[in-house]
mmCIF file of C-alpha atoms in Angstrom:
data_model
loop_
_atom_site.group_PDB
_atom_site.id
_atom_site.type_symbol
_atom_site.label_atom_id
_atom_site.label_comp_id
_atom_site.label_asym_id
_atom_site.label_seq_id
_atom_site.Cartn_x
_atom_site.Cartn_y
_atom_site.Cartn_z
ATOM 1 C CA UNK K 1 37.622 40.842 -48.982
ATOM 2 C CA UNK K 2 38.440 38.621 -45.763
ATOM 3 C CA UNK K 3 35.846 37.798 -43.332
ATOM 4 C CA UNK K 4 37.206 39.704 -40.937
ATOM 5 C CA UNK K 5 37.053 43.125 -43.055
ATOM 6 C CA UNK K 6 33.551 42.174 -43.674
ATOM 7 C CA UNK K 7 33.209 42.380 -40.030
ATOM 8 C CA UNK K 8 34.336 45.984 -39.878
ATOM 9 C CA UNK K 9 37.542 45.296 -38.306
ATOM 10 C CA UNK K 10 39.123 48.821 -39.411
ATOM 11 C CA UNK K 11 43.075 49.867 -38.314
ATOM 12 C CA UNK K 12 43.006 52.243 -35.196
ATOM 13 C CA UNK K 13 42.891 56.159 -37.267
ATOM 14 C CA UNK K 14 45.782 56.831 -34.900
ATOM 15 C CA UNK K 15 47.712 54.033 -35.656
ATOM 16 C CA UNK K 16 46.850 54.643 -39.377
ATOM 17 C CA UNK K 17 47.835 58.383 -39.485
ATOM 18 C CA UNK K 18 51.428 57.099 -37.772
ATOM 19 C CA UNK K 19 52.050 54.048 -40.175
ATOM 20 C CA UNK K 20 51.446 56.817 -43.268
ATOM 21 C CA UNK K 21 53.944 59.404 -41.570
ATOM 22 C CA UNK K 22 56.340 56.524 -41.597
ATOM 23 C CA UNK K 23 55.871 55.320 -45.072
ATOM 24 C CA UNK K 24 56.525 58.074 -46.480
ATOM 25 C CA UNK K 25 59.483 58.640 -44.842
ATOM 26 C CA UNK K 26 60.257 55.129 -45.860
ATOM 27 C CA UNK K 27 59.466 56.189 -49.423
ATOM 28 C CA UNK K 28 61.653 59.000 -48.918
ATOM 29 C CA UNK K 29 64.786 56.785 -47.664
ATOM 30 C CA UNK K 30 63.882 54.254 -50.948
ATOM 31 C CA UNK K 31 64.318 57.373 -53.341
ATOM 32 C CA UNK K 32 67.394 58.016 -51.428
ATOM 33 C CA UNK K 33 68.928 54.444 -52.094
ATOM 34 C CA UNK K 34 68.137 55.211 -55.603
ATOM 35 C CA UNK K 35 70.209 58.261 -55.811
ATOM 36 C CA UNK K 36 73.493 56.423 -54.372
ATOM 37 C CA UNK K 37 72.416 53.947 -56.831
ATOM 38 C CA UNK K 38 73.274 56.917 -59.383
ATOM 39 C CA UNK K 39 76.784 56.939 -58.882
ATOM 40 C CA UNK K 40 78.889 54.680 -60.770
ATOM 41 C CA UNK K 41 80.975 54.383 -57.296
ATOM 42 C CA UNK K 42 78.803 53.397 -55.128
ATOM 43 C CA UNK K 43 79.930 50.826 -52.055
ATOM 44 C CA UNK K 44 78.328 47.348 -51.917
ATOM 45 C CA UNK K 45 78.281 48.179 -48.212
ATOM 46 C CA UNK K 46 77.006 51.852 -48.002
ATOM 47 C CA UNK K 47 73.719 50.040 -50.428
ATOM 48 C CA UNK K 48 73.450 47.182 -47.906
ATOM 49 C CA UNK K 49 73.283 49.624 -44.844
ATOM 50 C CA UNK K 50 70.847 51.807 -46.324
ATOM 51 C CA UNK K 51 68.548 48.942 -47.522
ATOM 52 C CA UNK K 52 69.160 47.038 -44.001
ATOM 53 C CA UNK K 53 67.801 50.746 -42.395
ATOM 54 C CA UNK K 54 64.724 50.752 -44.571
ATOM 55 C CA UNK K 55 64.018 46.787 -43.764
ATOM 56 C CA UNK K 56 63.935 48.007 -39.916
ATOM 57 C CA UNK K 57 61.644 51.062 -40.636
ATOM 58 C CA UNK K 58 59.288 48.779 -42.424
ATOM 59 C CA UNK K 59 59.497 46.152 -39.465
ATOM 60 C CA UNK K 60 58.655 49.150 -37.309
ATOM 61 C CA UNK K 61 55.634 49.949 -39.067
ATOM 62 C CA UNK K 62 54.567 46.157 -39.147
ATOM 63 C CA UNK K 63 55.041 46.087 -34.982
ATOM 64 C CA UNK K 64 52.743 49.282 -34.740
ATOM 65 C CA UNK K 65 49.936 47.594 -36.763
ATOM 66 C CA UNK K 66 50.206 44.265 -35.197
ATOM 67 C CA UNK K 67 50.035 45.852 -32.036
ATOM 68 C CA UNK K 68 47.084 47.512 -32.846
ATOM 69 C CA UNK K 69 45.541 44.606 -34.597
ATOM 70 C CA UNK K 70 46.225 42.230 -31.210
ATOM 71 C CA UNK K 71 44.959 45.021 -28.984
ATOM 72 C CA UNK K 72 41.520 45.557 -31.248
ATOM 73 C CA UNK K 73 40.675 42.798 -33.288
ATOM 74 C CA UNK K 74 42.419 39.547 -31.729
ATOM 75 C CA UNK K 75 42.118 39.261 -28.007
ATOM 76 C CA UNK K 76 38.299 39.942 -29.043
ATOM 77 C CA UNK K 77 37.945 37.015 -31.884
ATOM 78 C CA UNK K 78 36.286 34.955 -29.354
ATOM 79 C CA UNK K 79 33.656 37.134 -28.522
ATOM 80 C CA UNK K 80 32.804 37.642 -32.283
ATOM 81 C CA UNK K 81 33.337 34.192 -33.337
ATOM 82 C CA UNK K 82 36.063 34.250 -36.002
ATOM 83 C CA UNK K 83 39.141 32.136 -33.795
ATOM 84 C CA UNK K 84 39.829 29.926 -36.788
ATOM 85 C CA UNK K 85 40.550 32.702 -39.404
ATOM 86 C CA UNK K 86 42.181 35.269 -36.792
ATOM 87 C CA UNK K 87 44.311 32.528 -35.644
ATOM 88 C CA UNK K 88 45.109 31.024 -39.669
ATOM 89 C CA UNK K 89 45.930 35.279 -40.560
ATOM 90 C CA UNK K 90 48.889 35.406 -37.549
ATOM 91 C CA UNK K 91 50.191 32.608 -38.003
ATOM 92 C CA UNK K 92 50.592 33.079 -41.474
ATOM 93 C CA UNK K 93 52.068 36.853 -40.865
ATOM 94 C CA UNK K 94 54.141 35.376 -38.388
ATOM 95 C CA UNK K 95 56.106 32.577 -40.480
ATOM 96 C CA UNK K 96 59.580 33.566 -41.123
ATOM 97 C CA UNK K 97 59.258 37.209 -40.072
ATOM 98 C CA UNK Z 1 83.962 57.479 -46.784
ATOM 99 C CA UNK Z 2 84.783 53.603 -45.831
ATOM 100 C CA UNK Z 3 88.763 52.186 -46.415
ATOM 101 C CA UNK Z 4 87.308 49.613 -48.677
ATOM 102 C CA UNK Z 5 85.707 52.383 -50.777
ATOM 103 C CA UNK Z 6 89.171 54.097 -51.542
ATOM 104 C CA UNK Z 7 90.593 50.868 -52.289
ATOM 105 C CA UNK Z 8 88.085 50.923 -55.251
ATOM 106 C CA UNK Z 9 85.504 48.443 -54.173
ATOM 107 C CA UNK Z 10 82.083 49.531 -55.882
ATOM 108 C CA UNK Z 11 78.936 47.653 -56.797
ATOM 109 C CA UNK Z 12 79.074 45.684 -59.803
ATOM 110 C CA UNK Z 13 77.363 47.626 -62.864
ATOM 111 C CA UNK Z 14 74.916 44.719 -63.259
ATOM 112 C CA UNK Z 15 73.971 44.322 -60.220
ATOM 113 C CA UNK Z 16 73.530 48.124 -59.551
ATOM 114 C CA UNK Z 17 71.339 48.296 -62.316
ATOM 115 C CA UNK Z 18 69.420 45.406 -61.468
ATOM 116 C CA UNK Z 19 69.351 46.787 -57.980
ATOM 117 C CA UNK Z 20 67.599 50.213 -59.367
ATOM 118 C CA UNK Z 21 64.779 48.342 -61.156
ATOM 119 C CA UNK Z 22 63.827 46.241 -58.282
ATOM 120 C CA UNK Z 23 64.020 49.822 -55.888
ATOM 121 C CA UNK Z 24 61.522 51.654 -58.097
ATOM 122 C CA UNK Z 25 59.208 48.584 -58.062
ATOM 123 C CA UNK Z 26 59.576 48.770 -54.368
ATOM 124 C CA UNK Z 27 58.719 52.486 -54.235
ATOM 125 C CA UNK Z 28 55.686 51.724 -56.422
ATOM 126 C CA UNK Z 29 54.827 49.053 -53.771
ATOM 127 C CA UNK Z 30 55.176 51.427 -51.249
ATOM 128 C CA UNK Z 31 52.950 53.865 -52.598
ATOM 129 C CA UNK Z 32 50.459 51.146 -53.024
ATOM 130 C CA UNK Z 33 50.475 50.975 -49.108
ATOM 131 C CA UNK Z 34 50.054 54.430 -49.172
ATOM 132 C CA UNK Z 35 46.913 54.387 -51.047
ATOM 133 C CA UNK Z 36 45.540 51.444 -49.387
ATOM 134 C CA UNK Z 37 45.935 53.641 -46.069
ATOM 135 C CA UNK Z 38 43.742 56.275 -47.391
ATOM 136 C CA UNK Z 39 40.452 54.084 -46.823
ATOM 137 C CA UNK Z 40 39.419 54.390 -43.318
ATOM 138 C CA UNK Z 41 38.367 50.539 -43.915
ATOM 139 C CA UNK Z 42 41.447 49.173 -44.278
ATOM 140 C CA UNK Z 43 42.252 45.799 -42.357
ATOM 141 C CA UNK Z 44 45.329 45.899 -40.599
ATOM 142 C CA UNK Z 45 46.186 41.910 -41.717
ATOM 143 C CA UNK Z 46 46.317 43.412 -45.705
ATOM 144 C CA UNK Z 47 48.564 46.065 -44.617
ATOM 145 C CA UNK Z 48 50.601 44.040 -42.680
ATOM 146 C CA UNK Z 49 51.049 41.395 -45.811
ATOM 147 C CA UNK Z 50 51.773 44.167 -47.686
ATOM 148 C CA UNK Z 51 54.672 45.791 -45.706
ATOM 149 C CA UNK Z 52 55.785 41.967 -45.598
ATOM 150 C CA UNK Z 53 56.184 41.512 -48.970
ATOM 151 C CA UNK Z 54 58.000 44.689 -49.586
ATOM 152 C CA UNK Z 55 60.195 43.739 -47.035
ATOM 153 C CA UNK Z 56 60.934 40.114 -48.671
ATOM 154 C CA UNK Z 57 61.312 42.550 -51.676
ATOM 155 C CA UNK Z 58 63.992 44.328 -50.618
ATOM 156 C CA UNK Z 59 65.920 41.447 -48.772
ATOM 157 C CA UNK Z 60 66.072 39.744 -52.126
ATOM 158 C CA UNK Z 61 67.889 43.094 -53.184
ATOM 159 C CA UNK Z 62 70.292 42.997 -50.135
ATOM 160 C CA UNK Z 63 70.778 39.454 -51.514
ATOM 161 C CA UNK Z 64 71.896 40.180 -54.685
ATOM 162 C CA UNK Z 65 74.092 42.878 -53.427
ATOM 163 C CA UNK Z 66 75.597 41.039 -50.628
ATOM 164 C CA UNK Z 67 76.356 38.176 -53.040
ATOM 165 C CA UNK Z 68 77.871 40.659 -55.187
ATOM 166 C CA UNK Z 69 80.043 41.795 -52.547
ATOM 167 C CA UNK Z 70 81.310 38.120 -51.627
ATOM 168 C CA UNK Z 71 82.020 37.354 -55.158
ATOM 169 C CA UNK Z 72 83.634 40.354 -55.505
ATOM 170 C CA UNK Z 73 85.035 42.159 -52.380
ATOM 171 C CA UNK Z 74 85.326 39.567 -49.850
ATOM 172 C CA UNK Z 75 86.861 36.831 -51.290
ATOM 173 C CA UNK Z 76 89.706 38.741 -52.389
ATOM 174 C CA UNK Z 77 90.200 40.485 -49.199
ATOM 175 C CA UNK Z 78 93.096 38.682 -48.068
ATOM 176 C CA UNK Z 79 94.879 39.349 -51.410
ATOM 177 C CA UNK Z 80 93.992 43.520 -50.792
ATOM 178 C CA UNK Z 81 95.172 43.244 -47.416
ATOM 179 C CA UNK Z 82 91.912 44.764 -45.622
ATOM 180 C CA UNK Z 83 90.394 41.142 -44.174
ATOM 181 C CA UNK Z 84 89.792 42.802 -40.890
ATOM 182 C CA UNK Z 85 87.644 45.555 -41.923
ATOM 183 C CA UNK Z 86 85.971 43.319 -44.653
ATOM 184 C CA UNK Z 87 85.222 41.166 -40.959
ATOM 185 C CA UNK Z 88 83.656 43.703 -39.434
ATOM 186 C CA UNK Z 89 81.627 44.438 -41.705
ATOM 187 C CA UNK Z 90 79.919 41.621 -42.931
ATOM 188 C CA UNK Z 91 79.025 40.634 -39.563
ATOM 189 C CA UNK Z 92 77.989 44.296 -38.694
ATOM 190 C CA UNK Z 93 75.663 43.279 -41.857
ATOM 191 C CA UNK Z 94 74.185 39.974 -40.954
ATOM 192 C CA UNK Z 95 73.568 40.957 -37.500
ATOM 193 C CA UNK Z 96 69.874 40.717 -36.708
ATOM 194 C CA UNK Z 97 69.137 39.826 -40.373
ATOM 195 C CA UNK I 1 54.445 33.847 -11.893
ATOM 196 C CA UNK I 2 52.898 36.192 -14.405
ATOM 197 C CA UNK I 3 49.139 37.203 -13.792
ATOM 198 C CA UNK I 4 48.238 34.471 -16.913
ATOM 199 C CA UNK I 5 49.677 32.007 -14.886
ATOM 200 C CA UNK I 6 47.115 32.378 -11.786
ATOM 201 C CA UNK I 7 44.355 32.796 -14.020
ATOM 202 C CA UNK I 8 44.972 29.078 -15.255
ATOM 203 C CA UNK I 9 46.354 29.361 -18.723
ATOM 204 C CA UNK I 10 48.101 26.627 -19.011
ATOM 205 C CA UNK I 11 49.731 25.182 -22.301
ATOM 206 C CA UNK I 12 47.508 22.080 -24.168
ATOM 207 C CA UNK I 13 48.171 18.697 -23.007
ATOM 208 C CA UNK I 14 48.823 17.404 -26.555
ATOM 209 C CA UNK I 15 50.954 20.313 -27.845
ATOM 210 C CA UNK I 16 52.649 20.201 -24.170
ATOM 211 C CA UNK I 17 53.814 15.797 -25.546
ATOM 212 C CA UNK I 18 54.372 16.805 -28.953
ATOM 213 C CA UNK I 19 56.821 19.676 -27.792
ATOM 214 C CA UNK I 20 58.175 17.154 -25.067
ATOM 215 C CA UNK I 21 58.775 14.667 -28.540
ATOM 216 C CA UNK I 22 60.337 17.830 -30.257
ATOM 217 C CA UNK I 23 62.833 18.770 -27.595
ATOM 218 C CA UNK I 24 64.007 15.785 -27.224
ATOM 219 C CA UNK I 25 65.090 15.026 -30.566
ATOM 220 C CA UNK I 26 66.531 19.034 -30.407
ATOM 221 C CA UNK I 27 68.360 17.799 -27.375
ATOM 222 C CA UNK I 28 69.971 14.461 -29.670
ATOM 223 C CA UNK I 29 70.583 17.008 -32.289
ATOM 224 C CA UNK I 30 72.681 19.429 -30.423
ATOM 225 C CA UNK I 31 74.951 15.988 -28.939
ATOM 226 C CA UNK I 32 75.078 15.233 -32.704
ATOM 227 C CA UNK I 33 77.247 18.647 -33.114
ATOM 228 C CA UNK I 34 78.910 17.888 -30.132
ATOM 229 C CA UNK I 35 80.034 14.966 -31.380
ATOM 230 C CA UNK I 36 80.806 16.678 -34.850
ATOM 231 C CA UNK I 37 82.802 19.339 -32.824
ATOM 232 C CA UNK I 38 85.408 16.181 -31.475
ATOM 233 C CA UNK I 39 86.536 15.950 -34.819
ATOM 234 C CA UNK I 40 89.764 18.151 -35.143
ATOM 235 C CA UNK I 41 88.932 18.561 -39.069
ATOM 236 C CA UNK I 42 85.224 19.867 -38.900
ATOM 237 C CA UNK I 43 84.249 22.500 -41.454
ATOM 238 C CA UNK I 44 82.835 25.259 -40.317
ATOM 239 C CA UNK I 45 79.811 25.408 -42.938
ATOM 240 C CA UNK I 46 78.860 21.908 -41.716
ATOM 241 C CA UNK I 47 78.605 23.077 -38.255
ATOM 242 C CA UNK I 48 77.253 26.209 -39.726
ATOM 243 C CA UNK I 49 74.353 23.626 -41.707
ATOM 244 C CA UNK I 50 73.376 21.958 -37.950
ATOM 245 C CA UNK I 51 72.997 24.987 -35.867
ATOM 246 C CA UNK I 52 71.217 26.519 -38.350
ATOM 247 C CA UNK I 53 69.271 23.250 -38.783
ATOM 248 C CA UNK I 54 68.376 22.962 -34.830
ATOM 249 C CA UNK I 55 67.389 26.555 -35.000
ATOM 250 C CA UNK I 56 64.733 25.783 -37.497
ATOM 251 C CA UNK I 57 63.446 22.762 -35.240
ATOM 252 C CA UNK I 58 63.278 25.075 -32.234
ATOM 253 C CA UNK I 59 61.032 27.753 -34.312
ATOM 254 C CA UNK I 60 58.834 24.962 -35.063
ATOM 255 C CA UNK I 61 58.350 23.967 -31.106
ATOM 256 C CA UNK I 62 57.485 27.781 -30.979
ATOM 257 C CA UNK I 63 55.373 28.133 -33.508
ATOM 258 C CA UNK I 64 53.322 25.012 -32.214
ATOM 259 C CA UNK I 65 53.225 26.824 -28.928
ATOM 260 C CA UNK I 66 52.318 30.213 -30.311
ATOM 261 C CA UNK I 67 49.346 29.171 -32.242
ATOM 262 C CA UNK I 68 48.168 27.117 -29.432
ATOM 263 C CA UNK I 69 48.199 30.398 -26.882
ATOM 264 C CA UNK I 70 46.668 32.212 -29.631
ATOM 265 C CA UNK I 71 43.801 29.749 -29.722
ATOM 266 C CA UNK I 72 43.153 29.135 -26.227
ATOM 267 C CA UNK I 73 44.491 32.520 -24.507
ATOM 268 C CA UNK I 74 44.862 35.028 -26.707
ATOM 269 C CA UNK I 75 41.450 35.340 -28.507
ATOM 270 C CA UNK I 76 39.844 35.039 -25.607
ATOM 271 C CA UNK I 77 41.793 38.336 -23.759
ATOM 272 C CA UNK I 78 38.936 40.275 -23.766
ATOM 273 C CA UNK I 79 36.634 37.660 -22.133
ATOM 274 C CA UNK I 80 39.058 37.289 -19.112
ATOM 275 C CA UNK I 81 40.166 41.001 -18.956
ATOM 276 C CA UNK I 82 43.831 40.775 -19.107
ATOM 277 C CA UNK I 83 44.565 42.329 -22.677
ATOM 278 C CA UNK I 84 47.179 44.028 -21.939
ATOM 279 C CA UNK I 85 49.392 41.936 -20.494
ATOM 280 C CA UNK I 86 48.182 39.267 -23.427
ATOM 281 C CA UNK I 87 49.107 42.067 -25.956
ATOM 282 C CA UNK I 88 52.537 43.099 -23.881
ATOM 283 C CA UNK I 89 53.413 39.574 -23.758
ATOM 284 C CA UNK I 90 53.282 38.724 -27.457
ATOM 285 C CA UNK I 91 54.635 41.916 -28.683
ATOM 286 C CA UNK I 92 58.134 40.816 -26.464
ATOM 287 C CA UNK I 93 58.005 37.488 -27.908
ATOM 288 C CA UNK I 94 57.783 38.859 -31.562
ATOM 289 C CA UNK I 95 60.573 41.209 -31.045
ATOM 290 C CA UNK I 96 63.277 40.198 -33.345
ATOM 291 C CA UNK I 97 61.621 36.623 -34.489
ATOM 292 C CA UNK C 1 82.988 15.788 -47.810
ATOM 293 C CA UNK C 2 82.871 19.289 -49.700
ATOM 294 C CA UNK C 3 85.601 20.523 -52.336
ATOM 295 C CA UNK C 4 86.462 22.787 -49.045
ATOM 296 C CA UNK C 5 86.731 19.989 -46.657
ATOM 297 C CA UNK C 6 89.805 18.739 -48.737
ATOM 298 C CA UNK C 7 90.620 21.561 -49.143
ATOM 299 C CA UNK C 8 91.986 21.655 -45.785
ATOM 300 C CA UNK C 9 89.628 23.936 -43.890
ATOM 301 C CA UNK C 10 89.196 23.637 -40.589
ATOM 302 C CA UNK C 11 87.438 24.977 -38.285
ATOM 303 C CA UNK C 12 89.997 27.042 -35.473
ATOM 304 C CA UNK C 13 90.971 25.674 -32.708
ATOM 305 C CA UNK C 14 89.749 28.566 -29.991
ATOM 306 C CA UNK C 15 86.331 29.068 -31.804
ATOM 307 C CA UNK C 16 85.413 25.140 -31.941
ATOM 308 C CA UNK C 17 86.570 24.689 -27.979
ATOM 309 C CA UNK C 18 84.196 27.903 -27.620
ATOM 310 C CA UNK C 19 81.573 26.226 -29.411
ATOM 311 C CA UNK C 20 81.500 23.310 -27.170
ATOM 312 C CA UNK C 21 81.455 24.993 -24.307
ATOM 313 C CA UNK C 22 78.416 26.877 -25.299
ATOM 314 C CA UNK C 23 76.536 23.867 -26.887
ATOM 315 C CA UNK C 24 76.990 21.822 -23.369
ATOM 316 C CA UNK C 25 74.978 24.881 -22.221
ATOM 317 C CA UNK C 26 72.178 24.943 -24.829
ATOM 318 C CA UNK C 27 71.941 21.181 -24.356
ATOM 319 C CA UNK C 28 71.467 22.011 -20.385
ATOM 320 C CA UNK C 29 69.073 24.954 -21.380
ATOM 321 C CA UNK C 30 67.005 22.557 -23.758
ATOM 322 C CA UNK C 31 67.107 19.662 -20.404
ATOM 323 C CA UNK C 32 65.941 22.620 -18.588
ATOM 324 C CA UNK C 33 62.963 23.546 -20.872
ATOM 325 C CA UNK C 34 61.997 19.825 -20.868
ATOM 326 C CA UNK C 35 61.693 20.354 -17.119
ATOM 327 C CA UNK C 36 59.438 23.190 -17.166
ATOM 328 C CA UNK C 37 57.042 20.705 -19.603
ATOM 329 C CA UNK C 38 56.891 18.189 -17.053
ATOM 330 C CA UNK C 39 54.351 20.508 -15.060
ATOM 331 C CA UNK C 40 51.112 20.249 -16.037
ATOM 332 C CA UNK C 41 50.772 23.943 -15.667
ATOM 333 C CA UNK C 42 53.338 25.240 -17.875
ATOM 334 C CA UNK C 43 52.416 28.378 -19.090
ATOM 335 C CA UNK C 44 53.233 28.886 -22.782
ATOM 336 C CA UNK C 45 54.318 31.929 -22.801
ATOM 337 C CA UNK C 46 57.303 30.556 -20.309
ATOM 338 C CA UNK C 47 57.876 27.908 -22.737
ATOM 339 C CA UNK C 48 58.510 30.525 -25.203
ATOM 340 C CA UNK C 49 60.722 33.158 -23.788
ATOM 341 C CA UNK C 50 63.163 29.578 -23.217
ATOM 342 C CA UNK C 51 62.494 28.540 -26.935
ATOM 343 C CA UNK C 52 63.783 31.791 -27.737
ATOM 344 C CA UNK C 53 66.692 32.039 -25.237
ATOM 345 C CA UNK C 54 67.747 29.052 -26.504
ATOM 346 C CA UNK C 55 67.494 30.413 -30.147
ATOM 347 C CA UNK C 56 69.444 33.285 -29.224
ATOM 348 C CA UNK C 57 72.489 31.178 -27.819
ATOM 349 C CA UNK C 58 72.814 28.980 -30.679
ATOM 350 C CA UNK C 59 72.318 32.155 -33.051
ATOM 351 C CA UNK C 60 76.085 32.611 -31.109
ATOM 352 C CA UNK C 61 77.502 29.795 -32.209
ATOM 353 C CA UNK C 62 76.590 30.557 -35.800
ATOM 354 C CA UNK C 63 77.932 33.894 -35.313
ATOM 355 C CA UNK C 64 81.322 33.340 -33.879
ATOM 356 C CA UNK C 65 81.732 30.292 -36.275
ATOM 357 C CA UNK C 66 80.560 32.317 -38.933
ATOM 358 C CA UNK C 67 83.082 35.399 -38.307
ATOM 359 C CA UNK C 68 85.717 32.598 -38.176
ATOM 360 C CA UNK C 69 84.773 30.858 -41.559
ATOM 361 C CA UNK C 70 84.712 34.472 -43.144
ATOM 362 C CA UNK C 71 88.426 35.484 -41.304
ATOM 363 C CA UNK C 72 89.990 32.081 -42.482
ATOM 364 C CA UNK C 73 87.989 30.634 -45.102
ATOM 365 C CA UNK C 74 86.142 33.378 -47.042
ATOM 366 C CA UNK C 75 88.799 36.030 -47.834
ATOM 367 C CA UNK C 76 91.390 33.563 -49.086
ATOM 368 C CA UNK C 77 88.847 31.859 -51.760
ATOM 369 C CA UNK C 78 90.501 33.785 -54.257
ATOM 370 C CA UNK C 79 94.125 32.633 -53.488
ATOM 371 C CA UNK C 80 92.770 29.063 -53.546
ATOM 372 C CA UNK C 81 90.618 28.955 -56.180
ATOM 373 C CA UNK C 82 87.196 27.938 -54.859
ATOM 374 C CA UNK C 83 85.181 30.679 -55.055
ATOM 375 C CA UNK C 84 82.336 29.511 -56.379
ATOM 376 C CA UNK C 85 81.748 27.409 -54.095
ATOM 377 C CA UNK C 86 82.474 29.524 -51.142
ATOM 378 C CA UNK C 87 79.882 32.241 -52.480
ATOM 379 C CA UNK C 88 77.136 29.281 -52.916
ATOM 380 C CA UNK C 89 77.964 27.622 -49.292
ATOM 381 C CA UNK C 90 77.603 31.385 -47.698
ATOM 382 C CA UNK C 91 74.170 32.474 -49.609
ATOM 383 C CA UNK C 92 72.802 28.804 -48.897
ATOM 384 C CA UNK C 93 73.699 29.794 -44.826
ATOM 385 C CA UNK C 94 72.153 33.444 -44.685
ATOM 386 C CA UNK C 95 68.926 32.546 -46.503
ATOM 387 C CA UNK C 96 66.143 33.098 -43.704
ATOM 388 C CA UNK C 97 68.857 33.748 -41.028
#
């Protein structure tokens, strides 16, 4: 438990209902990787596509949520008083993204 | 179907199978996201580190793959005759990586 | 000029010197390839090494700068009333990090 | 000096006069950012849509060097014998690209 959850800082329902729509599709393109995996034939390339596609859904998800997290919980941090730790938690979801 | 499939270029068996473990783990981790979504509590910065990691997850498969396909496919391209489309590929690949 | 810019959010003195320290030596790094690239016999993967070295240097400067606006203009979004430009702002500058 | 550097492989001709040319420019780009640091009231966000710019130029470079190594280098390791070290140099470069 971070401070910040302890200070009811809850992802948007909205942006929550989305992000499971999208992971589940996400899922759904994993299981798919894992059937071309199946075949014995399978092209180096065609793998790396797929897994390249599933790497940009993901990033997708992680935009909407930072989004929402900037928009609800961050430009407000110095109004509740927890800079140092909202500041620490982007910059360390931020290094080599 | 790609050229470089007909010419009999497929993912080493090792590799593939390696590959399939590390996919299903990934698909576990995803439904881990899942579940975490479920509680209307949830912190966006734990979902966030979460679709992070999966994503490091699955670039360490495209990195076993893709060194696969350079030990492989790539550096024998010249002898196969099909440089150009090995090219365009790869860089099709590493583009916005 | 952005609407930040009139309300006074200016970058901190002392990360404004040590980025002025950092560029510079970017700046003596990029001559260094220069001078690299006069040599008719360069290999490519040492070139490769530099860029990709100088790149690394530059996403330092940013990340300097970045945790700096986070600390003195981002948190504080709310307070001031211009969240969404704040929010618009970073989510362009994360695109594609 | 690497195995490949005796090896005879240079960098080509068009691609490292192309380089040049577009390094003179990131070194004028990087000058130009130093400029905007001079002002007191440098807004960071200005800083870092240049830090980025400039990241996205020299990301270039890599990639037209890159495509060369991979058209004259990569593809004939298998003719020359060096592939090991060829596969090592090119996973050492795309880590964290």
């Amino acid at each position: 438990m971070t401070p910040s959850c302890e200070a009811g800082l809850h992802l948007d329902p909205k942006v929550r209902a989305d992000a499971v729509l999208r992971l589940k599709s996400i899922r759904g393109h994993v299981e798919g990787i894992l059937g071309m995996l199946d075949r014995e034939s399978v092209y180096c390339v065609d793998v790396l596509k797929q897994t390249k596609a599933v790497t940009g859904a993901l990033d997708k998800v992680g935009a909407l949520i930072l989004r929402s997290h900037l928009q609800h919980h961050v430009v407000t941090a110095a109004q509740r008083g927890d800079v140092d730790e909202i500041v620490a938690e982007m910059m360390e979801l931020l290094k080599y993204r």
